[in-house]
mmCIF file of C-alpha atoms and ligand atoms in Angstrom:
data_model
loop_
_atom_site.group_PDB
_atom_site.id
_atom_site.type_symbol
_atom_site.label_atom_id
_atom_site.label_comp_id
_atom_site.label_asym_id
_atom_site.label_seq_id
_atom_site.Cartn_x
_atom_site.Cartn_y
_atom_site.Cartn_z
ATOM 1 C CA UNK A 1 -13.189 16.196 -4.340
ATOM 2 C CA UNK A 2 -10.193 13.945 -3.813
ATOM 3 C CA UNK A 3 -8.036 12.876 -6.764
ATOM 4 C CA UNK A 4 -6.770 9.339 -6.220
ATOM 5 C CA UNK A 5 -3.910 8.281 -8.482
ATOM 6 C CA UNK A 6 -3.683 4.506 -8.777
ATOM 7 C CA UNK A 7 -7.202 4.329 -7.376
ATOM 8 C CA UNK A 8 -7.978 1.074 -9.185
ATOM 9 C CA UNK A 9 -5.113 -0.755 -7.468
ATOM 10 C CA UNK A 10 -5.241 -2.872 -4.362
ATOM 11 C CA UNK A 11 -4.828 -0.207 -1.678
ATOM 12 C CA UNK A 12 -6.267 2.538 -3.889
ATOM 13 C CA UNK A 13 -9.580 0.745 -4.466
ATOM 14 C CA UNK A 14 -10.050 0.072 -0.749
ATOM 15 C CA UNK A 15 -9.310 3.712 -0.010
ATOM 16 C CA UNK A 16 -11.856 4.842 -2.626
ATOM 17 C CA UNK A 17 -14.511 2.792 -0.807
ATOM 18 C CA UNK A 18 -13.740 4.482 2.503
ATOM 19 C CA UNK A 19 -13.601 7.947 0.911
ATOM 20 C CA UNK A 20 -16.985 7.489 -0.774
ATOM 21 C CA UNK A 21 -18.484 6.038 2.408
ATOM 22 C CA UNK A 22 -17.240 9.078 4.306
ATOM 23 C CA UNK A 23 -19.000 11.385 1.839
ATOM 24 C CA UNK A 24 -16.037 12.525 -0.283
ATOM 25 C CA UNK A 25 -16.324 12.869 -4.028
ATOM 26 C CA UNK A 26 -13.638 10.844 -5.759
ATOM 27 C CA UNK A 27 -11.867 11.085 -9.104
ATOM 28 C CA UNK A 28 -9.591 8.156 -9.911
ATOM 29 C CA UNK A 29 -6.599 8.753 -12.178
ATOM 30 C CA UNK A 30 -5.132 5.425 -13.312
ATOM 31 C CA UNK A 31 -3.321 3.970 -16.308
ATOM 32 C CA UNK A 32 -4.383 0.389 -15.426
ATOM 33 C CA UNK A 33 -0.850 -0.916 -15.942
ATOM 34 C CA UNK A 34 -1.277 -3.211 -12.964
ATOM 35 C CA UNK A 35 -4.978 -2.960 -12.168
ATOM 36 C CA UNK A 36 -8.413 -3.542 -13.603
ATOM 37 C CA UNK A 37 -11.287 -1.139 -14.324
ATOM 38 C CA UNK A 38 -13.513 -3.870 -12.866
ATOM 39 C CA UNK A 39 -12.194 -2.917 -9.404
ATOM 40 C CA UNK A 40 -13.823 0.505 -9.785
ATOM 41 C CA UNK A 41 -17.140 -0.995 -10.859
ATOM 42 C CA UNK A 42 -16.996 -3.058 -7.672
ATOM 43 C CA UNK A 43 -16.157 0.029 -5.597
ATOM 44 C CA UNK A 44 -19.340 1.647 -6.925
ATOM 45 C CA UNK A 45 -21.281 -1.532 -6.217
ATOM 46 C CA UNK A 46 -20.081 -1.635 -2.597
ATOM 47 C CA UNK A 47 -20.720 2.031 -1.884
ATOM 48 C CA UNK A 48 -23.718 2.583 -4.201
ATOM 49 C CA UNK A 49 -22.013 5.801 -5.195
ATOM 50 C CA UNK A 50 -20.419 6.973 -8.406
ATOM 51 C CA UNK A 51 -16.859 8.008 -8.886
ATOM 52 C CA UNK A 52 -15.218 9.738 -11.827
ATOM 53 C CA UNK A 53 -12.532 7.938 -13.793
ATOM 54 C CA UNK A 54 -9.770 9.589 -15.790
ATOM 55 C CA UNK A 55 -7.522 7.146 -17.607
ATOM 56 C CA UNK A 56 -4.035 8.590 -17.697
ATOM 57 C CA UNK A 57 -0.421 8.340 -16.672
ATOM 58 C CA UNK A 58 1.150 10.446 -13.930
ATOM 59 C CA UNK A 59 4.256 10.974 -16.038
ATOM 60 C CA UNK A 60 2.137 12.978 -18.464
ATOM 61 C CA UNK A 61 2.211 16.420 -16.864
ATOM 62 C CA UNK A 62 -0.363 17.847 -19.278
ATOM 63 C CA UNK A 63 -2.826 15.050 -18.504
ATOM 64 C CA UNK A 64 -2.178 15.515 -14.808
ATOM 65 C CA UNK A 65 -2.862 19.260 -14.951
ATOM 66 C CA UNK A 66 -6.032 18.620 -16.928
ATOM 67 C CA UNK A 67 -7.193 16.033 -14.386
ATOM 68 C CA UNK A 68 -6.542 18.376 -11.453
ATOM 69 C CA UNK A 69 -8.389 21.210 -13.178
ATOM 70 C CA UNK A 70 -11.341 19.113 -14.355
ATOM 71 C CA UNK A 71 -11.814 17.375 -11.037
ATOM 72 C CA UNK A 72 -11.335 20.577 -9.027
ATOM 73 C CA UNK A 73 -9.695 18.365 -6.435
ATOM 74 C CA UNK A 74 -8.820 19.819 -3.056
ATOM 75 C CA UNK A 75 -6.307 17.051 -2.274
ATOM 76 C CA UNK A 76 -4.439 14.231 -3.964
ATOM 77 C CA UNK A 77 -3.798 10.747 -2.623
ATOM 78 C CA UNK A 78 -0.965 9.332 -4.681
ATOM 79 C CA UNK A 79 -0.883 5.535 -4.937
ATOM 80 C CA UNK A 80 0.187 5.143 -8.559
ATOM 81 C CA UNK A 81 3.506 3.362 -8.781
ATOM 82 C CA UNK A 82 5.273 0.076 -9.388
ATOM 83 C CA UNK A 83 5.941 -2.152 -6.401
ATOM 84 C CA UNK A 84 7.678 -5.423 -7.227
ATOM 85 C CA UNK A 85 11.094 -5.666 -5.608
ATOM 86 C CA UNK A 86 12.531 -8.320 -7.949
ATOM 87 C CA UNK A 87 11.367 -6.477 -11.066
ATOM 88 C CA UNK A 88 12.952 -3.272 -9.744
ATOM 89 C CA UNK A 89 16.330 -5.021 -9.465
ATOM 90 C CA UNK A 90 16.079 -6.325 -13.033
ATOM 91 C CA UNK A 91 14.683 -3.155 -14.529
ATOM 92 C CA UNK A 92 15.482 -0.188 -12.272
ATOM 93 C CA UNK A 93 14.864 2.508 -14.863
ATOM 94 C CA UNK A 94 11.140 1.773 -15.095
ATOM 95 C CA UNK A 95 10.955 2.167 -11.322
ATOM 96 C CA UNK A 96 12.684 5.541 -11.310
ATOM 97 C CA UNK A 97 10.566 6.604 -14.259
ATOM 98 C CA UNK A 98 7.152 5.489 -12.979
ATOM 99 C CA UNK A 99 7.689 6.203 -9.322
ATOM 100 C CA UNK A 100 10.090 9.150 -9.117
ATOM 101 C CA UNK A 101 9.347 10.909 -12.407
ATOM 102 C CA UNK A 102 5.619 10.150 -12.041
ATOM 103 C CA UNK A 103 5.567 11.857 -8.636
ATOM 104 C CA UNK A 104 7.686 14.764 -9.876
ATOM 105 C CA UNK A 105 5.217 15.422 -12.704
ATOM 106 C CA UNK A 106 2.338 15.187 -10.265
ATOM 107 C CA UNK A 107 3.802 17.765 -7.896
ATOM 108 C CA UNK A 108 4.668 20.068 -10.794
ATOM 109 C CA UNK A 109 1.042 19.845 -11.892
ATOM 110 C CA UNK A 110 -0.094 20.528 -8.321
ATOM 111 C CA UNK A 111 2.112 23.634 -8.214
ATOM 112 C CA UNK A 112 0.696 24.788 -11.504
ATOM 113 C CA UNK A 113 -2.857 24.378 -10.140
ATOM 114 C CA UNK A 114 -2.073 25.796 -6.688
ATOM 115 C CA UNK A 115 -3.184 22.516 -5.143
ATOM 116 C CA UNK A 116 -1.088 21.794 -2.096
ATOM 117 C CA UNK A 117 -2.449 18.872 -0.110
ATOM 118 C CA UNK A 118 -0.897 15.477 -0.801
ATOM 119 C CA UNK A 119 -0.974 12.071 0.850
ATOM 120 C CA UNK A 120 1.774 9.800 -0.450
ATOM 121 C CA UNK A 121 2.068 5.995 -0.358
ATOM 122 C CA UNK A 122 5.455 5.144 0.976
ATOM 123 C CA UNK A 123 6.616 1.858 2.406
ATOM 124 C CA UNK A 124 8.427 0.425 5.396
ATOM 125 C CA UNK A 125 10.836 -0.854 2.779
ATOM 126 C CA UNK A 126 12.609 2.546 3.078
ATOM 127 C CA UNK A 127 14.086 1.387 6.413
ATOM 128 C CA UNK A 128 15.945 -1.573 4.899
ATOM 129 C CA UNK A 129 17.366 -4.074 7.392
ATOM 130 C CA UNK A 130 16.213 -2.829 10.827
ATOM 131 C CA UNK A 131 18.937 -1.783 13.250
ATOM 132 C CA UNK A 132 16.392 -1.515 16.043
ATOM 133 C CA UNK A 133 12.844 -2.793 16.492
ATOM 134 C CA UNK A 134 10.092 -1.697 16.583
ATOM 135 C CA UNK A 135 10.728 0.689 13.704
ATOM 136 C CA UNK A 136 10.123 4.320 14.594
ATOM 137 C CA UNK A 137 9.925 6.969 11.894
ATOM 138 C CA UNK A 138 13.373 8.325 12.814
ATOM 139 C CA UNK A 139 15.043 4.966 12.198
ATOM 140 C CA UNK A 140 17.813 5.432 9.603
ATOM 141 C CA UNK A 141 16.717 4.880 5.993
ATOM 142 C CA UNK A 142 18.713 2.311 4.042
ATOM 143 C CA UNK A 143 16.558 0.663 1.373
ATOM 144 C CA UNK A 144 18.194 -2.356 -0.232
ATOM 145 C CA UNK A 145 16.672 -2.316 -3.725
ATOM 146 C CA UNK A 146 15.660 0.146 -6.473
ATOM 147 C CA UNK A 147 11.963 -0.015 -5.528
ATOM 148 C CA UNK A 148 12.783 1.008 -1.964
ATOM 149 C CA UNK A 149 15.213 3.662 -3.153
ATOM 150 C CA UNK A 150 12.552 5.123 -5.460
ATOM 151 C CA UNK A 151 10.264 5.519 -2.420
ATOM 152 C CA UNK A 152 13.060 7.128 -0.385
ATOM 153 C CA UNK A 153 13.870 9.551 -3.216
ATOM 154 C CA UNK A 154 10.235 10.587 -3.444
ATOM 155 C CA UNK A 155 10.080 11.144 0.310
ATOM 156 C CA UNK A 156 13.144 13.409 0.046
ATOM 157 C CA UNK A 157 11.671 15.255 -2.909
ATOM 158 C CA UNK A 158 8.449 15.905 -0.979
ATOM 159 C CA UNK A 159 10.321 17.125 2.103
ATOM 160 C CA UNK A 160 12.379 19.502 -0.082
ATOM 161 C CA UNK A 161 9.192 20.766 -1.668
ATOM 162 C CA UNK A 162 7.701 21.435 1.752
ATOM 163 C CA UNK A 163 10.880 23.222 2.879
ATOM 164 C CA UNK A 164 10.624 25.500 -0.145
ATOM 165 C CA UNK A 165 6.925 26.205 0.372
ATOM 166 C CA UNK A 166 5.350 25.755 3.783
ATOM 167 C CA UNK A 167 1.872 26.126 2.370
ATOM 168 C CA UNK A 168 2.159 22.526 1.136
ATOM 169 C CA UNK A 169 0.539 19.976 3.398
ATOM 170 C CA UNK A 170 2.044 16.559 2.911
ATOM 171 C CA UNK A 171 1.570 13.214 4.629
ATOM 172 C CA UNK A 172 4.070 10.474 3.843
ATOM 173 C CA UNK A 173 2.585 7.167 4.960
ATOM 174 C CA UNK A 174 4.954 4.228 5.396
ATOM 175 C CA UNK A 175 2.949 1.050 5.019
ATOM 176 C CA UNK A 176 4.008 -2.199 6.597
ATOM 177 C CA UNK A 177 2.583 -5.361 4.939
ATOM 178 C CA UNK A 178 -0.938 -4.696 3.599
ATOM 179 C CA UNK A 179 -3.101 -7.816 3.354
ATOM 180 C CA UNK A 180 -6.749 -8.852 3.520
ATOM 181 C CA UNK A 181 -9.676 -7.477 1.562
ATOM 182 C CA UNK A 182 -12.934 -5.594 1.919
ATOM 183 C CA UNK A 183 -15.425 -7.700 3.859
ATOM 184 C CA UNK A 184 -17.892 -7.667 0.948
ATOM 185 C CA UNK A 185 -15.512 -10.036 -0.854
ATOM 186 C CA UNK A 186 -15.926 -7.860 -3.960
ATOM 187 C CA UNK A 187 -12.490 -6.209 -4.037
ATOM 188 C CA UNK A 188 -9.100 -7.538 -3.014
ATOM 189 C CA UNK A 189 -5.531 -8.088 -4.114
ATOM 190 C CA UNK A 190 -5.214 -9.407 -7.661
ATOM 191 C CA UNK A 191 -1.535 -9.845 -8.483
ATOM 192 C CA UNK A 192 -0.564 -10.531 -12.085
ATOM 193 C CA UNK A 193 1.299 -13.814 -12.543
ATOM 194 C CA UNK A 194 2.660 -15.798 -9.623
ATOM 195 C CA UNK A 195 2.394 -13.747 -6.423
ATOM 196 C CA UNK A 196 5.648 -12.646 -4.790
ATOM 197 C CA UNK A 197 4.067 -11.754 -1.485
ATOM 198 C CA UNK A 198 3.104 -14.218 1.195
ATOM 199 C CA UNK A 199 -0.632 -13.765 1.745
ATOM 200 C CA UNK A 200 -1.698 -13.729 -1.927
ATOM 201 C CA UNK A 201 0.450 -16.804 -2.494
ATOM 202 C CA UNK A 202 -1.107 -18.614 0.472
ATOM 203 C CA UNK A 203 -4.551 -17.590 -0.817
ATOM 204 C CA UNK A 204 -3.778 -19.175 -4.187
ATOM 205 C CA UNK A 205 -2.590 -22.376 -2.511
ATOM 206 C CA UNK A 206 -5.843 -22.501 -0.525
ATOM 207 C CA UNK A 207 -7.932 -22.024 -3.667
ATOM 208 C CA UNK A 208 -5.924 -24.599 -5.618
ATOM 209 C CA UNK A 209 -4.114 -22.292 -8.062
ATOM 210 C CA UNK A 210 -0.717 -23.123 -6.531
ATOM 211 C CA UNK A 211 0.339 -26.510 -5.206
ATOM 212 C CA UNK A 212 2.354 -25.605 -2.167
ATOM 213 C CA UNK A 213 3.983 -22.678 -0.416
ATOM 214 C CA UNK A 214 7.757 -22.336 -0.230
ATOM 215 C CA UNK A 215 8.684 -20.920 3.151
ATOM 216 C CA UNK A 216 11.755 -18.850 2.426
ATOM 217 C CA UNK A 217 14.016 -19.782 5.348
ATOM 218 C CA UNK A 218 13.423 -21.348 8.768
ATOM 219 C CA UNK A 219 16.714 -20.378 10.364
ATOM 220 C CA UNK A 220 16.064 -16.705 11.099
ATOM 221 C CA UNK A 221 16.552 -15.463 14.662
ATOM 222 C CA UNK A 222 12.772 -15.398 15.248
ATOM 223 C CA UNK A 223 10.592 -17.500 17.586
ATOM 224 C CA UNK A 224 9.931 -20.227 14.971
ATOM 225 C CA UNK A 225 12.803 -19.445 12.592
ATOM 226 C CA UNK A 226 10.578 -18.008 9.825
ATOM 227 C CA UNK A 227 10.399 -14.326 8.845
ATOM 228 C CA UNK A 228 8.315 -11.992 11.003
ATOM 229 C CA UNK A 229 6.304 -9.101 9.514
ATOM 230 C CA UNK A 230 3.751 -6.524 10.574
ATOM 231 C CA UNK A 231 0.677 -7.460 8.508
ATOM 232 C CA UNK A 232 -1.945 -4.743 8.350
ATOM 233 C CA UNK A 233 -5.516 -5.113 7.133
ATOM 234 C CA UNK A 234 -5.986 -3.095 3.939
ATOM 235 C CA UNK A 235 -9.213 -1.545 5.293
ATOM 236 C CA UNK A 236 -7.376 -0.262 8.382
ATOM 237 C CA UNK A 237 -4.723 1.062 6.036
ATOM 238 C CA UNK A 238 -7.343 2.777 3.860
ATOM 239 C CA UNK A 239 -8.832 4.445 6.946
ATOM 240 C CA UNK A 240 -5.355 5.746 7.821
ATOM 241 C CA UNK A 241 -5.497 7.817 4.617
ATOM 242 C CA UNK A 242 -8.746 9.464 5.686
ATOM 243 C CA UNK A 243 -7.195 10.284 9.046
ATOM 244 C CA UNK A 244 -4.189 11.755 7.257
ATOM 245 C CA UNK A 245 -6.450 13.975 5.134
ATOM 246 C CA UNK A 246 -8.203 15.180 8.287
ATOM 247 C CA UNK A 247 -4.900 15.902 10.007
ATOM 248 C CA UNK A 248 -3.656 17.880 6.996
ATOM 249 C CA UNK A 249 -6.870 19.871 6.853
ATOM 250 C CA UNK A 250 -6.276 21.243 10.336
ATOM 251 C CA UNK A 251 -2.498 21.509 9.997
ATOM 252 C CA UNK A 252 -1.484 25.129 9.993
ATOM 253 C CA UNK A 253 1.576 26.707 8.486
ATOM 254 C CA UNK A 254 2.982 27.152 11.975
ATOM 255 C CA UNK A 255 2.879 23.463 12.739
ATOM 256 C CA UNK A 256 4.995 21.113 10.732
ATOM 257 C CA UNK A 257 2.688 19.965 7.986
ATOM 258 C CA UNK A 258 5.013 17.516 6.330
ATOM 259 C CA UNK A 259 4.174 14.422 8.305
ATOM 260 C CA UNK A 260 5.950 11.085 8.029
ATOM 261 C CA UNK A 261 3.982 8.299 9.644
ATOM 262 C CA UNK A 262 4.189 4.515 9.956
ATOM 263 C CA UNK A 263 0.979 2.616 9.285
ATOM 264 C CA UNK A 264 1.363 -0.765 10.927
ATOM 265 C CA UNK A 265 -0.150 -2.671 13.820
ATOM 266 C CA UNK A 266 3.006 -2.963 15.907
ATOM 267 C CA UNK A 267 2.490 -6.729 16.050
ATOM 268 C CA UNK A 268 4.748 -9.170 14.217
ATOM 269 C CA UNK A 269 3.646 -12.557 12.892
ATOM 270 C CA UNK A 270 5.807 -15.294 11.400
ATOM 271 C CA UNK A 271 5.227 -17.032 8.073
ATOM 272 C CA UNK A 272 3.995 -20.105 9.950
ATOM 273 C CA UNK A 273 1.625 -17.975 12.061
ATOM 274 C CA UNK A 274 0.103 -16.735 8.798
ATOM 275 C CA UNK A 275 -0.162 -20.255 7.372
ATOM 276 C CA UNK A 276 -1.949 -21.512 10.511
ATOM 277 C CA UNK A 277 -4.307 -18.527 10.625
ATOM 278 C CA UNK A 278 -5.126 -18.985 6.931
ATOM 279 C CA UNK A 279 -5.821 -22.686 7.406
ATOM 280 C CA UNK A 280 -8.231 -21.798 10.191
ATOM 281 C CA UNK A 281 -9.973 -19.092 8.127
ATOM 282 C CA UNK A 282 -10.264 -21.143 4.934
ATOM 283 C CA UNK A 283 -10.700 -24.564 6.499
ATOM 284 C CA UNK A 284 -8.179 -25.739 3.883
ATOM 285 C CA UNK A 285 -4.883 -27.453 4.330
ATOM 286 C CA UNK A 286 -1.976 -25.251 3.164
ATOM 287 C CA UNK A 287 0.868 -27.577 2.178
ATOM 288 C CA UNK A 288 4.301 -25.975 2.533
ATOM 289 C CA UNK A 289 7.946 -26.862 2.354
ATOM 290 C CA UNK A 290 10.915 -25.127 3.885
ATOM 291 C CA UNK A 291 13.124 -23.585 1.191
ATOM 292 C CA UNK A 292 16.319 -21.514 1.294
ATOM 293 C CA UNK A 293 16.124 -17.863 2.336
ATOM 294 C CA UNK A 294 14.998 -15.396 -0.339
ATOM 295 C CA UNK A 295 17.896 -13.081 -1.153
ATOM 296 C CA UNK A 296 17.374 -9.606 0.304
ATOM 297 C CA UNK A 297 14.850 -10.764 2.930
ATOM 298 C CA UNK A 298 15.172 -9.675 6.537
ATOM 299 C CA UNK A 299 14.383 -11.619 9.703
ATOM 300 C CA UNK A 300 11.895 -9.297 11.382
ATOM 301 C CA UNK A 301 10.142 -6.043 10.645
ATOM 302 C CA UNK A 302 7.381 -4.376 12.632
ATOM 303 C CA UNK A 303 6.252 -0.856 13.306
ATOM 304 C CA UNK A 304 6.147 1.403 16.271
ATOM 305 C CA UNK A 305 2.653 2.755 15.493
ATOM 306 C CA UNK A 306 2.686 5.416 18.250
ATOM 307 C CA UNK A 307 3.042 8.447 15.990
ATOM 308 C CA UNK A 308 0.019 7.425 13.916
ATOM 309 C CA UNK A 309 -1.963 7.216 17.124
ATOM 310 C CA UNK A 310 -0.706 10.538 18.521
ATOM 311 C CA UNK A 311 -0.791 12.604 15.340
ATOM 312 C CA UNK A 312 -3.629 11.021 13.348
ATOM 313 C CA UNK A 313 -5.681 9.444 16.118
ATOM 314 C CA UNK A 314 -5.457 6.239 14.066
ATOM 315 C CA UNK A 315 -4.790 2.727 15.110
ATOM 316 C CA UNK A 316 -5.275 -0.617 13.395
ATOM 317 C CA UNK A 317 -8.306 -2.492 14.654
ATOM 318 C CA UNK A 318 -8.427 -5.692 12.624
ATOM 319 C CA UNK A 319 -6.316 -8.700 13.570
ATOM 320 C CA UNK A 320 -4.695 -11.566 11.687
ATOM 321 C CA UNK A 321 -7.849 -13.719 11.790
ATOM 322 C CA UNK A 322 -9.890 -11.006 10.036
ATOM 323 C CA UNK A 323 -7.090 -10.422 7.529
ATOM 324 C CA UNK A 324 -7.122 -14.113 6.592
ATOM 325 C CA UNK A 325 -10.914 -14.475 6.665
ATOM 326 C CA UNK A 326 -11.410 -11.460 4.372
ATOM 327 C CA UNK A 327 -8.600 -12.520 2.052
ATOM 328 C CA UNK A 328 -10.203 -15.961 1.787
ATOM 329 C CA UNK A 329 -13.663 -14.521 1.165
ATOM 330 C CA UNK A 330 -12.275 -12.477 -1.741
ATOM 331 C CA UNK A 331 -10.106 -15.299 -3.113
ATOM 332 C CA UNK A 332 -12.775 -17.994 -2.906
ATOM 333 C CA UNK A 333 -15.393 -15.761 -4.541
ATOM 334 C CA UNK A 334 -12.939 -14.577 -7.212
ATOM 335 C CA UNK A 335 -10.494 -17.471 -7.771
ATOM 336 C CA UNK A 336 -9.055 -15.779 -10.853
ATOM 337 C CA UNK A 337 -9.250 -12.242 -9.511
ATOM 338 C CA UNK A 338 -11.070 -9.599 -11.550
ATOM 339 C CA UNK A 339 -10.607 -11.534 -14.747
ATOM 340 C CA UNK A 340 -13.457 -14.013 -15.005
ATOM 341 C CA UNK A 341 -12.492 -17.304 -16.605
HETATM 342 C C1 LIG B 401 7.793 -7.287 0.325
HETATM 343 C C2 LIG B 401 8.822 -6.423 -0.302
HETATM 344 C C3 LIG B 401 8.651 -5.017 0.241
HETATM 345 C C4 LIG B 401 7.253 -4.509 -0.061
HETATM 346 C C5 LIG B 401 6.246 -5.478 0.551
HETATM 347 C C6 LIG B 401 4.837 -5.092 0.165
HETATM 348 C C7 LIG B 401 10.661 -7.944 -0.759
HETATM 349 C C8 LIG B 401 12.056 -8.347 -0.428
HETATM 350 N N1 LIG B 401 10.131 -6.961 -0.033
HETATM 351 O O1 LIG B 401 8.025 -7.312 1.695
HETATM 352 O O2 LIG B 401 9.596 -4.156 -0.352
HETATM 353 O O3 LIG B 401 7.074 -3.232 0.461
HETATM 354 O O4 LIG B 401 6.496 -6.790 0.070
HETATM 355 O O5 LIG B 401 3.935 -5.807 0.953
HETATM 356 O O6 LIG B 401 10.048 -8.477 -1.670
HETATM 357 N N2 LIG B 401 7.498 -15.567 2.171
HETATM 358 C C9 LIG B 401 7.601 -16.944 2.046
HETATM 359 N N3 LIG B 401 7.142 -17.518 0.884
HETATM 360 C C10 LIG B 401 6.587 -16.809 -0.128
HETATM 361 C C11 LIG B 401 6.470 -15.388 0.014
HETATM 362 C C12 LIG B 401 6.946 -14.812 1.169
HETATM 363 O O7 LIG B 401 8.098 -17.637 2.947
HETATM 364 O O8 LIG B 401 6.196 -17.388 -1.153
HETATM 365 C C13 LIG B 401 7.959 -14.936 3.429
HETATM 366 C C14 LIG B 401 9.078 -13.933 3.245
HETATM 367 O O9 LIG B 401 10.319 -14.581 3.310
HETATM 368 C C15 LIG B 401 8.813 -12.972 4.416
HETATM 369 C C16 LIG B 401 7.297 -13.002 4.588
HETATM 370 O O10 LIG B 401 6.872 -14.206 3.952
HETATM 371 O O11 LIG B 401 9.393 -13.487 5.598
HETATM 372 C C17 LIG B 401 6.602 -11.820 3.945
HETATM 373 O O12 LIG B 401 6.998 -11.723 2.589
HETATM 374 P P1 LIG B 401 6.305 -10.709 1.564
HETATM 375 O O13 LIG B 401 4.843 -10.854 1.651
HETATM 376 O O14 LIG B 401 6.954 -10.910 0.236
HETATM 377 O O15 LIG B 401 6.633 -9.289 2.161
HETATM 378 P P2 LIG B 401 8.060 -8.616 2.516
HETATM 379 O O16 LIG B 401 9.184 -9.454 2.097
HETATM 380 O O17 LIG B 401 8.005 -8.208 3.936
#
């Protein structure tokens, strides 16, 4: 049994599908602060399997202990957390509370229950403005906002925990830019309000919910002047978690079993590359205008995915065309996300 915190969220729900398909039992622990129970119904529909749901908040240590005991989980995948950069600048305390305190309570509960296998959702945002590309895991960490700093603090907390007790097995996964959707078109990204991130915004332009895309800056030192990112298909990303669980299962106390691993493709695409690929996938015109740079944005960011390959035997398989096609399938079938209008 795997306990998945934040399992109803975008990456969490896709990971639940892959876990169930691989034969794992799954208990989702979620407070639905930024997700919908409908996502879990769809997960069951896709897999034709049942999962167990516990509605709760990671900051509630008692609820966490109860969930670990009831589920009899052998490992935790911890997705629950807040993730909007702008919101974290305006309201940092909720980020430290949800993300850092939430994880602290979770690991206290795990200690209490003698449960010691954890896969944690981190982000490439911990690197900040890259000094050197591609980004390897030993690149210096210099996050530029409270969201990124909350992820870095959690990483440090987990490494300290491992140093104090080598029977913990921990995988810290640094995601690049997750996009796309399950190819059933039943689950996908469903941001509340106006999307901050590129692909969900483009998807809403294609479906007619937004008029036009603002391209934040065309004067970056990149091939076409627009920002370059390492977009990774959410299903590839989900499979990375299964590989991490496998790697932790065989990790022994002799080997380092606190792993920090990039999950990216190693390939960068510009904003305009994404727009063109989305136009092709959706057969829609995506109107855009060039706008000033978004404060805090960087020119380019892409992974060195070698460690994931060497240590996990994982590598991304799906390309930009599949990311856009699957995103469009989800968006066109569910123009208003999980909430039916
Ligand atoms: C953002 C977050 C990052 C987080 C990641 C999750 C910021 C500054 N960073 O990364 O911490 O981990 O999402 O996926 O928010 N763009 C436009 N127009 C738009 C939206 C985006 O031109 O309406 C451009 C951006 O300038 C950037 C690229 O598209 O060049 C990707 O942006 P986005 O999807 O927001 O991801 P990141 O900024 O890489």
